[in-house]
Coordinates of C-alpha atoms in Angstrom, one line a residue:
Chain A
X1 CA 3.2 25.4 -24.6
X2 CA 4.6 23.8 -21.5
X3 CA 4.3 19.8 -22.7
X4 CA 4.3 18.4 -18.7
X5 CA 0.3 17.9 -18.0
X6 CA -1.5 19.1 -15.2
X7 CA -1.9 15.8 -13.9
X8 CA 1.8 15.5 -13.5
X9 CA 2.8 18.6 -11.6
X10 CA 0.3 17.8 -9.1
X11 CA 1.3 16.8 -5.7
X12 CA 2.4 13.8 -4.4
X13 CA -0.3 13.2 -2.1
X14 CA -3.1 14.1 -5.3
X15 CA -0.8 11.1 -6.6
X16 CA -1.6 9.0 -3.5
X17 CA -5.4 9.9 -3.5
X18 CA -5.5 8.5 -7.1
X19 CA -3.8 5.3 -6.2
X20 CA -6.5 3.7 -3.9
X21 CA -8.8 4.8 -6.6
X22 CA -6.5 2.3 -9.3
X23 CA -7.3 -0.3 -6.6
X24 CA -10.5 0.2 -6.2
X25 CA -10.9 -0.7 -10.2
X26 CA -13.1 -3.6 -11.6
X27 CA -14.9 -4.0 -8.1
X28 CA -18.8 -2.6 -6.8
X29 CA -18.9 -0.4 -4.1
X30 CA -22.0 -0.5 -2.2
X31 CA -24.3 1.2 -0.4
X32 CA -25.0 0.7 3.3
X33 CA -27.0 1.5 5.8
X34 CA -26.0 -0.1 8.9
X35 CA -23.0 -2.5 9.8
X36 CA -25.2 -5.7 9.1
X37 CA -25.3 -4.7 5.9
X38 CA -22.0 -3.9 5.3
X39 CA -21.0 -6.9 6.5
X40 CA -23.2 -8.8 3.7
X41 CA -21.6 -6.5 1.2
X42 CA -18.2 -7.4 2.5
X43 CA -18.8 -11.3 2.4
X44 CA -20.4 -10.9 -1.2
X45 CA -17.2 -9.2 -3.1
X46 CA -18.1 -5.4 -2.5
X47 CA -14.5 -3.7 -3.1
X48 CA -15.8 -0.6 -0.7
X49 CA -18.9 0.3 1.0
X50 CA -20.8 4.0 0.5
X51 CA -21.6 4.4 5.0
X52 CA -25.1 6.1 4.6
X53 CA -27.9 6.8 6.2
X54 CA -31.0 6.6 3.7
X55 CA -30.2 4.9 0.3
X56 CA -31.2 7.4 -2.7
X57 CA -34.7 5.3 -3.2
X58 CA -35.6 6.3 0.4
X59 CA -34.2 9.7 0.5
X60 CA -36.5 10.1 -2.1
X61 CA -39.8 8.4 -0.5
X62 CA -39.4 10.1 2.4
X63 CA -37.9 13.8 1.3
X64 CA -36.6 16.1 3.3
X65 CA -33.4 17.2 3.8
X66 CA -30.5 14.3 3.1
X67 CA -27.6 15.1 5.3
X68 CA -23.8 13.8 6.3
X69 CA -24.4 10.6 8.1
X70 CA -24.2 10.2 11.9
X71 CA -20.3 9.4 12.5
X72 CA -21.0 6.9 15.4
X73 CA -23.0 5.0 12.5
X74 CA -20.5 5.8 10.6
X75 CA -17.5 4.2 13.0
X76 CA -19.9 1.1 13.6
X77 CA -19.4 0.3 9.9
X78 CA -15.7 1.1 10.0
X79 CA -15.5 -1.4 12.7
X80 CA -17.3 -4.2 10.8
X81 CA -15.4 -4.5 7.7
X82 CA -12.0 -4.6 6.5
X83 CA -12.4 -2.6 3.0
X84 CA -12.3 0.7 2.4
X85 CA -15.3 3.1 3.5
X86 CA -16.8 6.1 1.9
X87 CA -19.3 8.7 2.8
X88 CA -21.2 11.4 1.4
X89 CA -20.8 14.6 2.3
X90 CA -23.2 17.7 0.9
X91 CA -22.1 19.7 -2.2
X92 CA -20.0 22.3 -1.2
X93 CA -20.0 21.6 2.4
X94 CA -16.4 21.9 3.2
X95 CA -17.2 21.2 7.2
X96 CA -19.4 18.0 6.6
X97 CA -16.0 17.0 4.7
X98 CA -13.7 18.1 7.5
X99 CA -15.3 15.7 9.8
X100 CA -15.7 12.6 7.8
X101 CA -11.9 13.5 7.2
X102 CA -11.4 13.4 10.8
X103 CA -12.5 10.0 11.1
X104 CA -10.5 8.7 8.5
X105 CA -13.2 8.1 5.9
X106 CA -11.3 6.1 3.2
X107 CA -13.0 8.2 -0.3
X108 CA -15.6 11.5 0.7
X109 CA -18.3 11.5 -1.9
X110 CA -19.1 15.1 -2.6
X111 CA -22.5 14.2 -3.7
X112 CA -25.7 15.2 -5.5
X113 CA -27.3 12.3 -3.6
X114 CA -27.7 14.5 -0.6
X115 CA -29.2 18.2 -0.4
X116 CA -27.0 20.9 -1.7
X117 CA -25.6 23.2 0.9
X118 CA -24.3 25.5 -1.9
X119 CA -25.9 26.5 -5.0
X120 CA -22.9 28.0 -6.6
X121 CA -19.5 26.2 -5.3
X122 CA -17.9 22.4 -4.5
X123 CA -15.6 21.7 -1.9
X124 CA -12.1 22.9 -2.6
X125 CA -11.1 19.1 -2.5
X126 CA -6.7 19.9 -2.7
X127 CA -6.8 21.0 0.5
X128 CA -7.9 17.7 1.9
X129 CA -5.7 14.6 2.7
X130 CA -8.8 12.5 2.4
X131 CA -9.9 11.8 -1.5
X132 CA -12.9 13.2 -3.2
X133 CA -15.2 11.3 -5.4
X134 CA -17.6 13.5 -7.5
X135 CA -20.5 12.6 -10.2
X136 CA -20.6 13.8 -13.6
X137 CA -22.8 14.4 -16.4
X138 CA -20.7 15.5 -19.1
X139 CA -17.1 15.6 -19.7
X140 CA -16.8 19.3 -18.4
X141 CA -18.3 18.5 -15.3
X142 CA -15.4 15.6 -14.6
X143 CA -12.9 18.2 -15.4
X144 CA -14.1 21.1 -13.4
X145 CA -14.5 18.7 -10.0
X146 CA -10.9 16.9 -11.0
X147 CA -9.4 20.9 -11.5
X148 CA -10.8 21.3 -7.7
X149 CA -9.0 18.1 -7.0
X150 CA -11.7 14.8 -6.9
X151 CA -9.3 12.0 -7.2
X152 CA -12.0 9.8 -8.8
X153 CA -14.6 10.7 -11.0
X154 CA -18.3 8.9 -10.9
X155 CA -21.1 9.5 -13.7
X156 CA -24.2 10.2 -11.7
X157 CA -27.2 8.3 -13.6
X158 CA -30.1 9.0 -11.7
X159 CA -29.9 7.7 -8.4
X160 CA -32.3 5.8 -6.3
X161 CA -34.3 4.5 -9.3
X162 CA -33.1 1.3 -10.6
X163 CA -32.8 2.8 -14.2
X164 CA -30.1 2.6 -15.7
X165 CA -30.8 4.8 -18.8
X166 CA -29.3 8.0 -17.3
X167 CA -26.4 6.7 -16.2
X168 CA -25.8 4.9 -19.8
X169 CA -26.1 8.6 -21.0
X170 CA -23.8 10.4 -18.7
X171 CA -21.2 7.5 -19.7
X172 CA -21.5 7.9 -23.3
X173 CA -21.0 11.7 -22.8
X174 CA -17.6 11.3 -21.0
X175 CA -16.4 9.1 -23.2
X176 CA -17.8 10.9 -26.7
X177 CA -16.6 14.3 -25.2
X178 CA -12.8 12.6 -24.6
X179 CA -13.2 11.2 -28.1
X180 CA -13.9 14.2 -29.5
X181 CA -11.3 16.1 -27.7
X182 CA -8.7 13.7 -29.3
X183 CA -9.9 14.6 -32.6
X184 CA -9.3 18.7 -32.5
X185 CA -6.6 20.5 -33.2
X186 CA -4.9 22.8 -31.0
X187 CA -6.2 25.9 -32.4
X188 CA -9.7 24.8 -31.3
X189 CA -9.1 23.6 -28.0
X190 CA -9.8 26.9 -26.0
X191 CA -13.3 27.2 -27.6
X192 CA -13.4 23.5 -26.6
X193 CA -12.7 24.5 -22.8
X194 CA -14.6 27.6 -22.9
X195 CA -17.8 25.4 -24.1
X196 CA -17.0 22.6 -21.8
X197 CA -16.5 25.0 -19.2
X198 CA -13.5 23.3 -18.1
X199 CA -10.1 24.1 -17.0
X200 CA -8.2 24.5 -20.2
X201 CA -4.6 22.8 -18.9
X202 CA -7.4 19.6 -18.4
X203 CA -8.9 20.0 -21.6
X204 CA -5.4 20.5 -23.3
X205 CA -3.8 17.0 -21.6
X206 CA -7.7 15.0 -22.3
X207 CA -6.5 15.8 -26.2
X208 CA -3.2 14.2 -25.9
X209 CA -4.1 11.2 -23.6
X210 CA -7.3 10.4 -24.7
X211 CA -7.8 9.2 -20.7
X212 CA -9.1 11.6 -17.7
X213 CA -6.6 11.8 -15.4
X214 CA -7.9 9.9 -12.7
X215 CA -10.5 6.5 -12.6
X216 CA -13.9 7.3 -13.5
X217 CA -16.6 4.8 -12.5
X218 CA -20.6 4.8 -12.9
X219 CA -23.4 5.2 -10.7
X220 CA -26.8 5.6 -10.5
X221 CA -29.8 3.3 -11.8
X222 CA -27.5 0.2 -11.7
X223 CA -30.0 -2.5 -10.5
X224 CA -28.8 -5.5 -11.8
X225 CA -25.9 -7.7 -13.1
X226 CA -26.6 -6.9 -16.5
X227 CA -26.8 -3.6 -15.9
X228 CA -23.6 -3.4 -14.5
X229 CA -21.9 -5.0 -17.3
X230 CA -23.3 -2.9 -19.7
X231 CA -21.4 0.5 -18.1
X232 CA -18.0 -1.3 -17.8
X233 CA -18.3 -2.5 -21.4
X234 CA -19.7 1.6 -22.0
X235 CA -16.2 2.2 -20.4
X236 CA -16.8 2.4 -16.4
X237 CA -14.0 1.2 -14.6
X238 CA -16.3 0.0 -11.2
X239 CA -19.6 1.0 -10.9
X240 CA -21.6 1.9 -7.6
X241 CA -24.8 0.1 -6.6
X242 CA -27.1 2.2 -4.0
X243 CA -30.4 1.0 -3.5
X244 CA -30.1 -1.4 -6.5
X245 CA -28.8 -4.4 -4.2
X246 CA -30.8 -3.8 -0.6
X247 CA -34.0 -2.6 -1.7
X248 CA -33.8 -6.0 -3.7
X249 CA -36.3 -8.9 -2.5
X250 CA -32.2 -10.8 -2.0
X251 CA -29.4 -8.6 -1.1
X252 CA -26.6 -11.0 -0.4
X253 CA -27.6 -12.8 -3.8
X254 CA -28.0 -10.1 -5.9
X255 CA -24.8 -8.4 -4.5
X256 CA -22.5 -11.5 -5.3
X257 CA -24.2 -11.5 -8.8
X258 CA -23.2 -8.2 -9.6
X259 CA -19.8 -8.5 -8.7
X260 CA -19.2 -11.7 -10.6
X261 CA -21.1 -9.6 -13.7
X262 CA -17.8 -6.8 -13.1
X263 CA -15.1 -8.8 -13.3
X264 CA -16.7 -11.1 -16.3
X265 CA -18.8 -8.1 -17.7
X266 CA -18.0 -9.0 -21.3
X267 CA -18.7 -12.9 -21.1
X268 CA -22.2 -13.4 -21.7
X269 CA -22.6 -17.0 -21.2
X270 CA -21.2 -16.0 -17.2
X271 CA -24.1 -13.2 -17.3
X272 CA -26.5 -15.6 -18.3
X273 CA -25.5 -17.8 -15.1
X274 CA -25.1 -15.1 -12.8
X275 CA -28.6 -13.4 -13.5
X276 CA -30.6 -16.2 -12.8
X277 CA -32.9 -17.2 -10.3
X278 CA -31.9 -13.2 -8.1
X279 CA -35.4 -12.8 -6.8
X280 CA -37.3 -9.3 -6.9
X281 CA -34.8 -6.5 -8.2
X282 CA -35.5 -2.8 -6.8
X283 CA -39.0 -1.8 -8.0
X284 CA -37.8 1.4 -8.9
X285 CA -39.4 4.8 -11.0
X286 CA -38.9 4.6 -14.7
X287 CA -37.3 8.7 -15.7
X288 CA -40.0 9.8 -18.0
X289 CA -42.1 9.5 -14.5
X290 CA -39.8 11.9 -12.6
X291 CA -40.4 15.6 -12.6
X292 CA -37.4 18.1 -13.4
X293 CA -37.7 19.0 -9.6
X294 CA -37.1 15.0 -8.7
X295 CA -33.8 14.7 -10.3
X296 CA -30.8 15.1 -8.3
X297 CA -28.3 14.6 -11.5
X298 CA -29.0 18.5 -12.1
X299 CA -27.2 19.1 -9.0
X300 CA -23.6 20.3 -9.3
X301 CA -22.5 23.5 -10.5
Chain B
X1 CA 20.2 -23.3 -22.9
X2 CA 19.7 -21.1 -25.5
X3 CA 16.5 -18.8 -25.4
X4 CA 14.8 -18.6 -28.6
X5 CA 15.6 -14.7 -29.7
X6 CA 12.4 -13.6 -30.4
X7 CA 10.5 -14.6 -27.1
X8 CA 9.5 -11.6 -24.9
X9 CA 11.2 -11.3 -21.6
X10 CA 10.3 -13.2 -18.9
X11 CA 7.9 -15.8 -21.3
X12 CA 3.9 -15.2 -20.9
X13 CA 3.3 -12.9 -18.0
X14 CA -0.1 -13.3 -16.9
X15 CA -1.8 -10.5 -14.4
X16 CA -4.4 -11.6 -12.4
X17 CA -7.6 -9.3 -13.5
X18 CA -10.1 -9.8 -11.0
X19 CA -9.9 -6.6 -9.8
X20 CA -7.4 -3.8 -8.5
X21 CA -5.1 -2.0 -10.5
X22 CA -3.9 -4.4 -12.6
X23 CA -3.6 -2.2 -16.0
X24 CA -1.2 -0.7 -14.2
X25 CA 0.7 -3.8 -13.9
X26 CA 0.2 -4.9 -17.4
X27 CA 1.5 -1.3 -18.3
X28 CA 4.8 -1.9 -16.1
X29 CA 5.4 -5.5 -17.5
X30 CA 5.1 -3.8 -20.9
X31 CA 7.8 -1.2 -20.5
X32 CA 9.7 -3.9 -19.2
X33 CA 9.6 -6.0 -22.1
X34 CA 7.2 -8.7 -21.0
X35 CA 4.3 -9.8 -23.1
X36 CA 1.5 -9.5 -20.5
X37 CA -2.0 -10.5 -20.6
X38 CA -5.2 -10.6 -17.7
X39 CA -6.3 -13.7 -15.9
X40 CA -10.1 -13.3 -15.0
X41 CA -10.2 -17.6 -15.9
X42 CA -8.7 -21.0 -15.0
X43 CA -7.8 -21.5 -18.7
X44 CA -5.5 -18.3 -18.6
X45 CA -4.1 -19.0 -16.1
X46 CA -3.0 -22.3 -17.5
X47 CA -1.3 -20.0 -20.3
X48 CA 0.8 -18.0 -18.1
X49 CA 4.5 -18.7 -17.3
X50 CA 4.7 -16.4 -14.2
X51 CA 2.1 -14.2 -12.7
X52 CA 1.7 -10.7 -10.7
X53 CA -0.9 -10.6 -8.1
X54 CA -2.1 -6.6 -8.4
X55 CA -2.8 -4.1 -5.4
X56 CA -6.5 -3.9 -4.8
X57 CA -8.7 -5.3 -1.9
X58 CA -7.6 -9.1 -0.6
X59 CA -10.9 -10.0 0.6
X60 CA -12.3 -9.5 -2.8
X61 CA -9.7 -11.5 -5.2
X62 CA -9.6 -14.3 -2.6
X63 CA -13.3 -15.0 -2.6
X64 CA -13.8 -14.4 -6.5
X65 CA -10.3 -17.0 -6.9
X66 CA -12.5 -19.7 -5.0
X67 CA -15.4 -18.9 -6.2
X68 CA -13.8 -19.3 -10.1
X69 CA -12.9 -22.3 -8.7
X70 CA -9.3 -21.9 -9.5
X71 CA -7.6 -20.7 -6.1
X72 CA -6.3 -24.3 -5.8
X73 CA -4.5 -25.0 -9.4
X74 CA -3.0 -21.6 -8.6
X75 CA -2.0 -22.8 -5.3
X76 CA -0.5 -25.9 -7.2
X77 CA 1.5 -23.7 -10.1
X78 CA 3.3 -21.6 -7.2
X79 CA 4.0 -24.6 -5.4
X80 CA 5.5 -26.2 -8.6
X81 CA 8.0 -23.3 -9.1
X82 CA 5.8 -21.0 -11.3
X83 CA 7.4 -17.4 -10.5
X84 CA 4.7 -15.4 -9.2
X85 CA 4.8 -11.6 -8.0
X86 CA 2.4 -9.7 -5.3
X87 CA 1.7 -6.0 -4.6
X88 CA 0.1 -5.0 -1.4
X89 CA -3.1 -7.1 -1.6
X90 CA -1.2 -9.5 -3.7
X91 CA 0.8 -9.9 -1.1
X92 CA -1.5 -10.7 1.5
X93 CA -3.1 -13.4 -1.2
X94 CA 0.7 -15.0 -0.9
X95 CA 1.0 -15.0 3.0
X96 CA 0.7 -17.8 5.0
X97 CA -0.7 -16.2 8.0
X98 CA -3.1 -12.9 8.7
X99 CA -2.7 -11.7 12.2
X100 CA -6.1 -12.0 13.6
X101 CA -8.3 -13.0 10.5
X102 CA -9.0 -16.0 8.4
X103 CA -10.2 -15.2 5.0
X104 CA -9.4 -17.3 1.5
X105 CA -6.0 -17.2 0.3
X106 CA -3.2 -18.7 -1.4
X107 CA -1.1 -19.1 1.9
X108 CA 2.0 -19.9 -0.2
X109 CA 4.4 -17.4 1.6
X110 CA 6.1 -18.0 5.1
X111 CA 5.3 -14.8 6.4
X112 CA 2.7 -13.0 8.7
X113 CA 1.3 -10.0 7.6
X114 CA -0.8 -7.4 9.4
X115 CA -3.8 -5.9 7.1
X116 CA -4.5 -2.1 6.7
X117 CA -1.5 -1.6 9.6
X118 CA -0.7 1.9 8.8
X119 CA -4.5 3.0 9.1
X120 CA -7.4 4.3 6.6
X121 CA -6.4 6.1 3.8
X122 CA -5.3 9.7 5.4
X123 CA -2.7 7.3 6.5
X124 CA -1.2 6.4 2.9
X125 CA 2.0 7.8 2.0
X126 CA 5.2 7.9 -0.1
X127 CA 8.5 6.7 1.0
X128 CA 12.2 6.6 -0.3
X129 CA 13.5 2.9 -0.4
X130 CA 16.6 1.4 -0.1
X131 CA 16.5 -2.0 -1.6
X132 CA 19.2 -4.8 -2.5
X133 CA 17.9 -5.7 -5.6
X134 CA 20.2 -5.9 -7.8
X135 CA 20.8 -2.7 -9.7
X136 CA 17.6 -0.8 -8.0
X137 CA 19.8 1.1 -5.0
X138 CA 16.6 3.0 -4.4
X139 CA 12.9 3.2 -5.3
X140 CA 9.9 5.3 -4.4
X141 CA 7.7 3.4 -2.6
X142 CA 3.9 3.8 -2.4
X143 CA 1.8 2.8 0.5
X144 CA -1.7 2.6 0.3
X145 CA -3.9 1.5 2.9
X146 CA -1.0 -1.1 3.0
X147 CA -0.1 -4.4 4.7
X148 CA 2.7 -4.7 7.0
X149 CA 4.9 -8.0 7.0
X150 CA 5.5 -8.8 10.8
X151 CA 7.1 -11.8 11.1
X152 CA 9.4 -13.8 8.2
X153 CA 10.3 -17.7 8.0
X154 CA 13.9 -18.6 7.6
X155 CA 13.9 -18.7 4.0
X156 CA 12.5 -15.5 3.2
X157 CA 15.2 -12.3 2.2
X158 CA 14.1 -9.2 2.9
X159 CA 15.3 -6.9 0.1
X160 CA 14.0 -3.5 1.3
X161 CA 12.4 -2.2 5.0
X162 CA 10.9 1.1 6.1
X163 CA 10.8 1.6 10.1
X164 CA 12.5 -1.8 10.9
X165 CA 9.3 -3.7 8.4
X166 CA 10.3 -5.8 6.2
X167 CA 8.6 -3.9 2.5
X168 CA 9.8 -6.1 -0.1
X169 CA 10.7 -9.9 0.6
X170 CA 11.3 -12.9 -1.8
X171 CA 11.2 -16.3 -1.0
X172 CA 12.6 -18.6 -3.7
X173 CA 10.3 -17.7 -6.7
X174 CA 7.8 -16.0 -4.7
X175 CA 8.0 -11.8 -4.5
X176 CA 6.2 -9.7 -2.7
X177 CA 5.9 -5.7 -2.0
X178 CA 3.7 -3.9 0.4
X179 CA 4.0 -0.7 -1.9
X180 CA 2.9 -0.6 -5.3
X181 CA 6.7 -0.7 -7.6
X182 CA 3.9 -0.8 -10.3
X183 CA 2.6 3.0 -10.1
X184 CA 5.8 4.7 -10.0
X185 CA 7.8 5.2 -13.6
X186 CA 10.8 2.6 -14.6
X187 CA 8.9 -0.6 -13.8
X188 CA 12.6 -1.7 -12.2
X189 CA 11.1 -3.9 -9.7
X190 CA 9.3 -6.2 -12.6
X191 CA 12.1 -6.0 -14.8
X192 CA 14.2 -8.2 -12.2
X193 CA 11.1 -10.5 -11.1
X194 CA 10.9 -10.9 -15.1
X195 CA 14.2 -12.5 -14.5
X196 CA 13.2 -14.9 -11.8
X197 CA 13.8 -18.8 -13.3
X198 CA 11.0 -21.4 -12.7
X199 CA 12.4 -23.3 -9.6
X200 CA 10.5 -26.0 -8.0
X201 CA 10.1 -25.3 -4.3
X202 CA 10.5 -27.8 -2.1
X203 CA 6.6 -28.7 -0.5
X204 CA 7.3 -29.4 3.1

């Protein structure tokens, strides 16, 4: 068995997609809507901002289909702030991505957020210069969308609800399923990527490292600072926060809250200061009050 | 003066952990010998004989320094002659000047840099180096979303440059990279900053 992993024989450029990912560690990135609010999350910490057009709460309200965003909304925000900026492009819709590569979108989030615009295959992410971010639920869902190239991985939660308890349990199954790997021996490790459904070279080099190759943060149901404390101390290394800080009664407030709750996510005295007084979080829909048909986690193939 | 023989080198190195990719730092300083810990407080800072400033975004660690109210008695240690060491962002934390922008820094450096000057991300790229530190002839140097340095004061040396930039300066006990020496194997670049003695700089 060749002993050089996968992750090393990739190419120098995969190398460079991964390393504004390492910066982007220990920081929010948030979701934005316009370049006021970027500007807000700018001035309250945010590491990166998500450009979009709906946040997940509305795209739900409202239905329909969720699409790329408009690029000239798009540019206004890349004009605004200095940090980097991502934005979503459909699953599997390799042309939504060429575009928001064209104009130098920082991270492309390949994401269940918006409507699927293929039921069966993701973007082919090597052959882009431009970095892919793609959710998870499992650990075989990280590995297939890092085997297509996603230079970060996010667990999805459930977005656009303000609960958090799907995103806790796509967390704890990443980081169980790399435990777990770490535990078999080599003899079992094909079953392991047959079940998982992943790439076996992946599965083989999760076994030895005990790490995915590339960051993984958490996303989803995040909603307040003790929220986002709880998935770094679950093991995210960021987290995302959509409609968690502007469909609060205090964005600028509650964003500055959470970021201070990332970087001292395992002081609780800190939490204690930073969560008072926020005004109205997100009111959000509790899971057990969403239909199969309502969840967009259950996209990704 | 005769070091004790069991202290790590380079003393206490603390990294400053208030975001970027400072585990990668902490892993470098490791493989260089250092005993290295993360700053997210005043108090460990205090513990620290020489610090690294990770890669990551500026705006963010210079807000959260002030805002953890101890962007000043950093300030104070580099100005005393603590040996301190920036990548990229850390870097722009050190400079004196951002061309067109104010935002919260330590403005310890005399240099002018220029933020995000090679472009967005589809920009980032990999680069051999020629340096003059000692012993490090060359070095693969990564640029992401970096910084470029466009002008230096009198007492800064400029050890490596790509495209007539300056990459990699030093000023006293002050270092700074626009790459990242910290995500490429060898950890050469932190071995020789673990060097660097505590020299009082003069306050002008």
């Amino acid at each position: 068995m060749d002993t050089v992993f996968w992750s090393a024989r990739q190419s120098a450029a995969w190398k460079t997609k991964i390393g504004l990912a390492e910066m982007l560690k220990g920081g929010v990135i948030m979701d934005v809507t316009n370049a006021a609010q970027a500007k807000i999350a700018e001035e309250a910490g945010a590491v990166a901002v998500m450009a979009l057009e709906r946040v997940p709460a509305d795209i739900r309200a409202q239905g329909g289909v969720a699409r790329m965003s408009d690029p000239k909304m798009i540019k206004e925000i890349q004009d605004t702030v200095s940090i980097p900026v991502m934005a979503k492009c459909r699953i599997g819709h390799f042309v939504e991505a060429r575009i928001l590569e064209a104009l130098g979108i920082d991270f492309i989030d390949e994401s269940e957020v918006l409507t699927p615009a293929d039921d069966k295959y993701h973007v082919y992410k090597h052959d882009f210069v431009s970095p892919f971010v793609c959710g998870c639920r499992d650990l075989g869902e990280a590995l297939r969308r890092i085997g297509e190239g996603a230079a970060m991985i996010r667990t999805k939660g459930e977005p656009g609800t303000g609960d958090v308890v799907e995103a806790v349990k796509h967390m704890r199954a990443v980081v169980d399923g790399i435990a777990r790997l770490t535990r078999l021996p080599d003899q079992e490790l094909m079953t392991a990527a047959k079940e998982l459904g992943a790439p076996f070279e992946l599965v083989y080099e999760i076994a030895k490292t005990g790490k995915l190759p590339v960051p993984n943060f958490s996303a989803g149901g995040i909603a307040t600072p003790a929220d986002a404390a709880l998935m770094m101390q679950l093991g995210a290394e960021s987290v995302f926060v959509g409609s968690g800080i502007f469909k609060s009664g205090d964005p600028a407030r509650r964003a500055k809250a959470i970021v201070g709750a990332v970087v001292n996510y395992r002081d609780p005295k800190v939490l204690a200061e930073l969560s008072e007084d926020l005004g109205e979080p997100m009111v959000g829909i509790g899971i057990s009050q969403l239909g199969e048909n309502d969840k967009m986690a259950v996209r990704g193939w | 003066m005769v070091a004790s023989p069991d202290r790590r080198a380079g003393g206490k190195v603390g990294v400053l952990a208030l975001q970027g990719d400072y585990a990668a730092h902490i892993a470098a300083l490791r493989q260089a010998g250092a005993e290295a810990f993360e700053i997210r407080t005043r108090a460990e800072l205090e513990r620290a004989d020489r610090v690294v400033i990770p890669g990551g975004e500026s705006t963010v660690m210079g807000s959260l320094l002030q805002r953890f109210n101890f962007l000043d008695a950093f300030r104070d240690r580099i100005l005393a002659g603590m040996p301190v060491f920036g990548t990229c962002a850390g870097l722009i934390l050190l400079a004196a000047d951002i061309e067109g922008r104010r935002q919260p820094g330590l403005g310890v450096m005399d240099i002018t840099v220029q933020r995000n000057a090679y472009g967005t991300q589809v920009d980032s790229f990999r680069a051999p180096l020629a340096t003059s530190v000692p012993g490090v002839r060359e070095i693969e140097g990564v640029f992401i979303r970096a910084p470029k340095v466009t002008r230096v004061g009198p007492g800064v040396e400029v050890l490596a440059s790509l495209g007539g930039s300056p990459v990699l300066v030093r000023e006293g006990s002050i270092l700074g990279a626009t790459f990242h020496p910290e995500l490429v194997p060898g950890a050469l670049i932190h071995q020789w900053f673990l060097a660097f003695p505590v020299e009082p700089r003069k306050v002008t």
